[in-house]
Amino acid sequence: MTAPGAAPLLSVRGLRSYLATGAGVVRAVDNVSLTVHEAEVLGIVGESGCGKSVTCRTIMGLVPAGLAYSSGEVIYHPHGPRSILGASQAELRALRGAHLAMIFQDPMTALNPVRTIGDQLLEAVTAHAKLTRPEARERAIDLLTRVGIPAPARRLSDYPFQFSGGMLQRALIAIALASSPRLLLADEPTTSLDVIIQDQILSLLLSLQQDTGMSMMLVSHDLAVITEVCDRIVVMYAGQVVEEGTVADIITAPRHPYTVALLDALPQPGRQDPQGPLRSIPGSPPSLIDVPGGCRFAPRCPLAVPECQTWETELLDTGEPGHATRCWRHDQVGRDPAGKVTE
Amino acid sequence: MTAGPAAWAASPSELLMKAAARAAGRRRSTVRRRLTLIIGLVMLAIAILACVLAPLLVSQSPTTLDALHPLAPPLSHGHLLGTDQFGRDVLARILYGGRIDLAIAFGATSVTLVGGTLIGLVAGYLGGKVDSLLMRLVDLFFAFPFLVLIIAIVAMLGPSIFNMFLAIWITSWVSYARIMRAQTIVAKKQQYVLAARALGYGRTRVMLRHILPNAASAVIIFSMVDAVGNIILAASLGFLGLGAQPPSPEWGTMISDGQNYILTSWWLATWPGLAVVFVGVAFSLIGDGLADLLRPGER
Amino acid sequence: MSRFGSFPRRLVHVVIVLFGITLVTFFLLRLIPGDPALAILGSSYTHERAVAIDNFLGLNRPIWSQYGLFMERLFHGNMGYSFFYNQPATSVITSHIAPTLFLVIYSAVLALLISFPVGFYSGLRAGGVTDQGSRVFFTLSFAMPGFWLGIILILIFSVHLHAFPISGFGSGLPGHLYSLFLPALTIALGFSTVLVRSLRAATITTLQAEFIDTARMKGVRWSQILWKHVFRNAVLAVVAVYGVNLAYLISGTVLVENVFSLPGLGTLLVSSVSQRDYPVVQGVTLLFAVLIVAINLLTDVVQAALDPRVGQEIGS
């Protein structure tokens, strides 16, 4: 949990990441600002295609060159006040691994299938530290133990295909933590795993975070996952941040119709008619190529009025500390105990 | 990786223009792909027409001896490409000789294409013992280097143009069979086949009317590559003296003859080879163009 | 589980193929129209010799008995008698093996040296100058008959530049390397077309893989990533292509040997055909096929050694 008044670790301001595709320019990330504090777990939640993955990749500088255009500022405070967005390769390389690390959704494709786990782990361990072979090996075994992989010494010489999905994800986490980063970006780390394993991985991530005091940015489309682990939440829609706040605030008093809809869509045993349909959000997200003016959620919003489509949206303060929303009718967003949206 | 410090200072509208240009470029490359196909077809058409209309293009026959001017270099004495050791006009020999090589390209390829495809289709569709048997046969043929096998067959049967056809027919169908079988096995599991069977269509009809048209693109593209191979094969056999026999002009035999005079008359071996390259490139371009057309998204 | 779990199965398969090869080779001789004895003896035809051949081939016996005879002799290394060379066919053949083997290995290595850098670089800078240039170059060389390319190379380098000998095998290792350079280059260029294209495609695909992102995320140097991840994985994808095309390479040696007058199996094959020296033709064909089987086996072994996933496929 974040200590109150903890210092900011990573500040993203006005981030834009546009991808040029054959069909036109995709405004994947369109003016996103967020902050991750020290020892904090920040969750980013939103539908597929809302820009959460691209945000992470842009921060790490892993968006494919030649297809992307980025602007804005990404400030990693221990590194100084200058944005790392336009940094040189050498600078980025010094940061990656030792300060910023990332784990990806599918561990099977995120690891080289023809090299041993040991090789790839050692590669991570020695990327930022000059260690002798035995020292490096020892550290690797230590890391595998910490992520809960049994018989770590033997597993070093195994290949990715010899691991189950959950074990492989643990190995990937070990690799990400090899150089003791201060911020871990986790892009849908549990999405490709089955539910029981999902829980294990989340617990692992949480305990590692608490042990090391590192910060974490957890990205998921699954609000249940986010609320379980995170301290603060950022809700994204169509390339923009539509709401941000602490977990408690967001769950009990959401201030954006989209957030409400997301919460509504969560299956709630005991609070919902067991025979009734699962609530989904009608309609689909707007095209990110020809972006409509005004509020991007308006076409699907139960609270929308004609002015919503002309208002140039911005994040508004809700009055509660640290809780902002991109809905100008936020005071009319509520949630009654039966779980319905009230007008 | 960002586009660099300068780029992110640019305004979004400039970026949009760049992106639009890139999108347009992608459309242009589709035209470029069709262009490949068109150029190939044009080249092939030129070759075919030149050889078929040979009598209209050259006044000499390929066997006329210009005894006064043996081994004449190009552009001399009315011989555009020169003459060989017997004084025969090289251009005439190339155009008439082309008929043989083009005949092989089309004749040998089409038979193996049809035969091999049908065999592969049947094997893939029926599966089981038929499939095993046929594929063992295919594997067996693949164990031999084709040229060596063809040489051996031609050796046994006797060198002649027809035996060349025969040898190619016997050996080359296997590639098509293998490709078609693989395609058929995949196609067998597709929805449209299951639907056709559910409607009660007989096996033959399903094979010919449903699977074949969908799987055909792979073999057709391969047939272009094979055509190049067959021309080179024909020329090779001619070169080794196992194909066309003198005095029939044929590109391979011309190159072989030409090699004997390499020290003095470079043109004898060069022009026929360029002819082979020309036709070969034509088929290659057609194959590439077809591949791009039938399988979009391949760079 | 051993990585070579499917190896015994592979061996059985290989043995079956070898048997099949002997079968085909056996039937080759039976393709000859007319009297085989007459065909084999040609001008050295005498009645006694004809009878001897008839007995040798067992032409009076049923076909499977003939095959049995053939196989039995084969196991003893007896391929028949070459009337042209007046020696057992086997010794004629073995005396011609060395140049061919040398050429095959030389071309294989040269092809590697040419195609790997070009293919890899083309993939890294797809669309760049090297890429476009090499594509044009290799499209042209693909359409070139190997023997013609050889002649052109002779024309340029031997006749005009006097840099390399026109023909012959040379003596001693340096001599061989020198004399066989042009022939090996001819074969290697034809071979490289496919290799460059494959490696280029494999490189492009590998560059887009997510594990490359993981490697970058770790803070690994890009040059190290290129070598240990991109190149390593791309090459793996090409091993199979390399092996398969080696068969094409064998065909190439036959022609190239003729162009450069090398005393190898290829020249032997062709001259035996004109000489109607059927036992030798049969023997060389058999040998070539066995060579290919050996190469395919070698490719599988190399692939299994480099790619840990290979043994995992059931019934491959």
JSON list of N, CA and C in Angstrom, two decimals, chain A residues 276-315:
[
{"chain": "A", "resi": 276, "resn": "GLY", "atom": "N", "xyz": [-30.35, -14.10, -14.64]},
{"chain": "A", "resi": 276, "resn": "GLY", "atom": "CA", "xyz": [-30.38, -13.00, -15.60]},
{"chain": "A", "resi": 276, "resn": "GLY", "atom": "C", "xyz": [-29.14, -12.96, -16.47]},
{"chain": "A", "resi": 277, "resn": "PRO", "atom": "N", "xyz": [-29.20, -12.18, -17.54]},
{"chain": "A", "resi": 277, "resn": "PRO", "atom": "CA", "xyz": [-28.04, -12.09, -18.45]},
{"chain": "A", "resi": 277, "resn": "PRO", "atom": "C", "xyz": [-26.90, -11.31, -17.79]},
{"chain": "A", "resi": 278, "resn": "LEU", "atom": "N", "xyz": [-25.69, -11.59, -18.25]},
{"chain": "A", "resi": 278, "resn": "LEU", "atom": "CA", "xyz": [-24.55, -10.79, -17.81]},
{"chain": "A", "resi": 278, "resn": "LEU", "atom": "C", "xyz": [-24.67, -9.43, -18.48]},
{"chain": "A", "resi": 279, "resn": "ARG", "atom": "N", "xyz": [-24.42, -8.39, -17.67]},
{"chain": "A", "resi": 279, "resn": "ARG", "atom": "CA", "xyz": [-24.57, -7.07, -18.25]},
{"chain": "A", "resi": 279, "resn": "ARG", "atom": "C", "xyz": [-23.32, -6.69, -19.04]},
{"chain": "A", "resi": 280, "resn": "SER", "atom": "N", "xyz": [-23.51, -6.36, -20.30]},
{"chain": "A", "resi": 280, "resn": "SER", "atom": "CA", "xyz": [-22.37, -5.84, -21.08]},
{"chain": "A", "resi": 280, "resn": "SER", "atom": "C", "xyz": [-22.70, -4.43, -21.50]},
{"chain": "A", "resi": 281, "resn": "ILE", "atom": "N", "xyz": [-21.70, -3.78, -22.04]},
{"chain": "A", "resi": 281, "resn": "ILE", "atom": "CA", "xyz": [-21.89, -2.40, -22.45]},
{"chain": "A", "resi": 281, "resn": "ILE", "atom": "C", "xyz": [-22.32, -2.39, -23.91]},
{"chain": "A", "resi": 282, "resn": "PRO", "atom": "N", "xyz": [-23.49, -1.87, -24.22]},
{"chain": "A", "resi": 282, "resn": "PRO", "atom": "CA", "xyz": [-23.96, -1.87, -25.60]},
{"chain": "A", "resi": 282, "resn": "PRO", "atom": "C", "xyz": [-23.08, -1.00, -26.49]},
{"chain": "A", "resi": 283, "resn": "GLY", "atom": "N", "xyz": [-23.03, -1.35, -27.76]},
{"chain": "A", "resi": 283, "resn": "GLY", "atom": "CA", "xyz": [-22.25, -0.57, -28.70]},
{"chain": "A", "resi": 283, "resn": "GLY", "atom": "C", "xyz": [-20.80, -1.01, -28.68]},
{"chain": "A", "resi": 284, "resn": "SER", "atom": "N", "xyz": [-19.96, -0.29, -29.42]},
{"chain": "A", "resi": 284, "resn": "SER", "atom": "CA", "xyz": [-18.53, -0.63, -29.44]},
{"chain": "A", "resi": 284, "resn": "SER", "atom": "C", "xyz": [-17.69, 0.65, -29.44]},
{"chain": "A", "resi": 285, "resn": "PRO", "atom": "N", "xyz": [-16.42, 0.52, -29.07]},
{"chain": "A", "resi": 285, "resn": "PRO", "atom": "CA", "xyz": [-15.58, 1.72, -28.97]},
{"chain": "A", "resi": 285, "resn": "PRO", "atom": "C", "xyz": [-15.43, 2.40, -30.32]},
{"chain": "A", "resi": 286, "resn": "PRO", "atom": "N", "xyz": [-15.16, 3.70, -30.31]},
{"chain": "A", "resi": 286, "resn": "PRO", "atom": "CA", "xyz": [-15.06, 4.44, -31.57]},
{"chain": "A", "resi": 286, "resn": "PRO", "atom": "C", "xyz": [-13.77, 4.08, -32.30]},
{"chain": "A", "resi": 287, "resn": "SER", "atom": "N", "xyz": [-13.75, 4.38, -33.57]},
{"chain": "A", "resi": 287, "resn": "SER", "atom": "CA", "xyz": [-12.54, 4.19, -34.36]},
{"chain": "A", "resi": 287, "resn": "SER", "atom": "C", "xyz": [-11.48, 5.14, -33.84]},
{"chain": "A", "resi": 288, "resn": "LEU", "atom": "N", "xyz": [-10.26, 4.67, -33.74]},
{"chain": "A", "resi": 288, "resn": "LEU", "atom": "CA", "xyz": [-9.19, 5.55, -33.27]},
{"chain": "A", "resi": 288, "resn": "LEU", "atom": "C", "xyz": [-8.52, 6.27, -34.44]},
{"chain": "A", "resi": 289, "resn": "ILE", "atom": "N", "xyz": [-9.07, 6.05, -35.62]},
{"chain": "A", "resi": 289, "resn": "ILE", "atom": "CA", "xyz": [-8.48, 6.72, -36.79]},
{"chain": "A", "resi": 289, "resn": "ILE", "atom": "C", "xyz": [-9.23, 8.02, -37.07]},
{"chain": "A", "resi": 290, "resn": "ASP", "atom": "N", "xyz": [-10.54, 7.90, -37.20]},
{"chain": "A", "resi": 290, "resn": "ASP", "atom": "CA", "xyz": [-11.34, 9.12, -37.34]},
{"chain": "A", "resi": 290, "resn": "ASP", "atom": "C", "xyz": [-12.01, 9.36, -36.00]},
{"chain": "A", "resi": 291, "resn": "VAL", "atom": "N", "xyz": [-11.26, 9.99, -35.12]},
{"chain": "A", "resi": 291, "resn": "VAL", "atom": "CA", "xyz": [-11.78, 10.12, -33.77]},
{"chain": "A", "resi": 291, "resn": "VAL", "atom": "C", "xyz": [-12.89, 11.16, -33.74]},
{"chain": "A", "resi": 292, "resn": "PRO", "atom": "N", "xyz": [-14.01, 10.81, -33.13]},
{"chain": "A", "resi": 292, "resn": "PRO", "atom": "CA", "xyz": [-15.10, 11.80, -33.05]},
{"chain": "A", "resi": 292, "resn": "PRO", "atom": "C", "xyz": [-14.74, 12.92, -32.09]},
{"chain": "A", "resi": 293, "resn": "GLY", "atom": "N", "xyz": [-15.30, 14.06, -32.30]},
{"chain": "A", "resi": 293, "resn": "GLY", "atom": "CA", "xyz": [-15.08, 15.19, -31.39]},
{"chain": "A", "resi": 293, "resn": "GLY", "atom": "C", "xyz": [-15.89, 14.97, -30.11]},
{"chain": "A", "resi": 294, "resn": "GLY", "atom": "N", "xyz": [-15.55, 15.76, -29.12]},
{"chain": "A", "resi": 294, "resn": "GLY", "atom": "CA", "xyz": [-16.32, 15.68, -27.89]},
{"chain": "A", "resi": 294, "resn": "GLY", "atom": "C", "xyz": [-15.99, 14.43, -27.10]},
{"chain": "A", "resi": 295, "resn": "CYS", "atom": "N", "xyz": [-16.93, 14.02, -26.25]},
{"chain": "A", "resi": 295, "resn": "CYS", "atom": "CA", "xyz": [-16.68, 12.86, -25.41]},
{"chain": "A", "resi": 295, "resn": "CYS", "atom": "C", "xyz": [-16.77, 11.58, -26.23]},
{"chain": "A", "resi": 296, "resn": "ARG", "atom": "N", "xyz": [-15.78, 10.77, -26.12]},
{"chain": "A", "resi": 296, "resn": "ARG", "atom": "CA", "xyz": [-15.71, 9.57, -26.97]},
{"chain": "A", "resi": 296, "resn": "ARG", "atom": "C", "xyz": [-16.65, 8.47, -26.50]},
{"chain": "A", "resi": 297, "resn": "PHE", "atom": "N", "xyz": [-17.11, 8.58, -25.26]},
{"chain": "A", "resi": 297, "resn": "PHE", "atom": "CA", "xyz": [-17.98, 7.54, -24.75]},
{"chain": "A", "resi": 297, "resn": "PHE", "atom": "C", "xyz": [-19.45, 7.88, -24.99]},
{"chain": "A", "resi": 298, "resn": "ALA", "atom": "N", "xyz": [-19.68, 9.14, -25.40]},
{"chain": "A", "resi": 298, "resn": "ALA", "atom": "CA", "xyz": [-21.07, 9.62, -25.51]},
{"chain": "A", "resi": 298, "resn": "ALA", "atom": "C", "xyz": [-22.01, 8.67, -26.25]},
{"chain": "A", "resi": 299, "resn": "PRO", "atom": "N", "xyz": [-21.64, 8.11, -27.39]},
{"chain": "A", "resi": 299, "resn": "PRO", "atom": "CA", "xyz": [-22.58, 7.25, -28.12]},
{"chain": "A", "resi": 299, "resn": "PRO", "atom": "C", "xyz": [-23.10, 6.07, -27.30]},
{"chain": "A", "resi": 300, "resn": "ARG", "atom": "N", "xyz": [-22.35, 5.65, -26.30]},
{"chain": "A", "resi": 300, "resn": "ARG", "atom": "CA", "xyz": [-22.77, 4.48, -25.54]},
{"chain": "A", "resi": 300, "resn": "ARG", "atom": "C", "xyz": [-23.21, 4.84, -24.13]},
{"chain": "A", "resi": 301, "resn": "CYS", "atom": "N", "xyz": [-23.25, 6.14, -23.85]},
{"chain": "A", "resi": 301, "resn": "CYS", "atom": "CA", "xyz": [-23.40, 6.56, -22.46]},
{"chain": "A", "resi": 301, "resn": "CYS", "atom": "C", "xyz": [-24.86, 6.78, -22.09]},
{"chain": "A", "resi": 302, "resn": "PRO", "atom": "N", "xyz": [-25.31, 6.18, -21.02]},
{"chain": "A", "resi": 302, "resn": "PRO", "atom": "CA", "xyz": [-26.71, 6.38, -20.60]},
{"chain": "A", "resi": 302, "resn": "PRO", "atom": "C", "xyz": [-26.98, 7.78, -20.08]},
{"chain": "A", "resi": 303, "resn": "LEU", "atom": "N", "xyz": [-25.93, 8.51, -19.72]},
{"chain": "A", "resi": 303, "resn": "LEU", "atom": "CA", "xyz": [-26.10, 9.86, -19.19]},
{"chain": "A", "resi": 303, "resn": "LEU", "atom": "C", "xyz": [-25.92, 10.94, -20.25]},
{"chain": "A", "resi": 304, "resn": "ALA", "atom": "N", "xyz": [-25.67, 10.52, -21.49]},
{"chain": "A", "resi": 304, "resn": "ALA", "atom": "CA", "xyz": [-25.27, 11.51, -22.49]},
{"chain": "A", "resi": 304, "resn": "ALA", "atom": "C", "xyz": [-26.38, 12.47, -22.86]},
{"chain": "A", "resi": 305, "resn": "VAL", "atom": "N", "xyz": [-26.00, 13.70, -23.09]},
{"chain": "A", "resi": 305, "resn": "VAL", "atom": "CA", "xyz": [-26.90, 14.72, -23.64]},
{"chain": "A", "resi": 305, "resn": "VAL", "atom": "C", "xyz": [-26.18, 15.32, -24.85]},
{"chain": "A", "resi": 306, "resn": "PRO", "atom": "N", "xyz": [-26.89, 16.01, -25.70]},
{"chain": "A", "resi": 306, "resn": "PRO", "atom": "CA", "xyz": [-26.27, 16.53, -26.94]},
{"chain": "A", "resi": 306, "resn": "PRO", "atom": "C", "xyz": [-24.99, 17.33, -26.70]},
{"chain": "A", "resi": 307, "resn": "GLU", "atom": "N", "xyz": [-24.91, 18.07, -25.61]},
{"chain": "A", "resi": 307, "resn": "GLU", "atom": "CA", "xyz": [-23.70, 18.87, -25.38]},
{"chain": "A", "resi": 307, "resn": "GLU", "atom": "C", "xyz": [-22.47, 18.01, -25.21]},
{"chain": "A", "resi": 308, "resn": "CYS", "atom": "N", "xyz": [-22.65, 16.75, -24.81]},
{"chain": "A", "resi": 308, "resn": "CYS", "atom": "CA", "xyz": [-21.50, 15.88, -24.57]},
{"chain": "A", "resi": 308, "resn": "CYS", "atom": "C", "xyz": [-20.64, 15.72, -25.82]},
{"chain": "A", "resi": 309, "resn": "GLN", "atom": "N", "xyz": [-21.27, 15.80, -26.98]},
{"chain": "A", "resi": 309, "resn": "GLN", "atom": "CA", "xyz": [-20.51, 15.54, -28.19]},
{"chain": "A", "resi": 309, "resn": "GLN", "atom": "C", "xyz": [-19.78, 16.77, -28.71]},
{"chain": "A", "resi": 310, "resn": "THR", "atom": "N", "xyz": [-20.01, 17.91, -28.08]},
{"chain": "A", "resi": 310, "resn": "THR", "atom": "CA", "xyz": [-19.28, 19.09, -28.51]},
{"chain": "A", "resi": 310, "resn": "THR", "atom": "C", "xyz": [-18.29, 19.56, -27.47]},
{"chain": "A", "resi": 311, "resn": "TRP", "atom": "N", "xyz": [-18.43, 19.08, -26.26]},
{"chain": "A", "resi": 311, "resn": "TRP", "atom": "CA", "xyz": [-17.55, 19.53, -25.19]},
{"chain": "A", "resi": 311, "resn": "TRP", "atom": "C", "xyz": [-16.16, 18.95, -25.38]},
{"chain": "A", "resi": 312, "resn": "GLU", "atom": "N", "xyz": [-15.13, 19.83, -25.41]},
{"chain": "A", "resi": 312, "resn": "GLU", "atom": "CA", "xyz": [-13.75, 19.35, -25.52]},
{"chain": "A", "resi": 312, "resn": "GLU", "atom": "C", "xyz": [-13.35, 18.81, -24.15]},
{"chain": "A", "resi": 313, "resn": "THR", "atom": "N", "xyz": [-13.27, 17.49, -24.06]},
{"chain": "A", "resi": 313, "resn": "THR", "atom": "CA", "xyz": [-13.16, 16.90, -22.73]},
{"chain": "A", "resi": 313, "resn": "THR", "atom": "C", "xyz": [-11.84, 17.21, -22.05]},
{"chain": "A", "resi": 314, "resn": "GLU", "atom": "N", "xyz": [-11.88, 17.24, -20.73]},
{"chain": "A", "resi": 314, "resn": "GLU", "atom": "CA", "xyz": [-10.67, 17.34, -19.93]},
{"chain": "A", "resi": 314, "resn": "GLU", "atom": "C", "xyz": [-10.95, 16.66, -18.60]},
{"chain": "A", "resi": 315, "resn": "LEU", "atom": "N", "xyz": [-9.89, 16.37, -17.88]},
{"chain": "A", "resi": 315, "resn": "LEU", "atom": "CA", "xyz": [-10.06, 15.72, -16.60]},
{"chain": "A", "resi": 315, "resn": "LEU", "atom": "C", "xyz": [-10.48, 16.74, -15.55]}
]
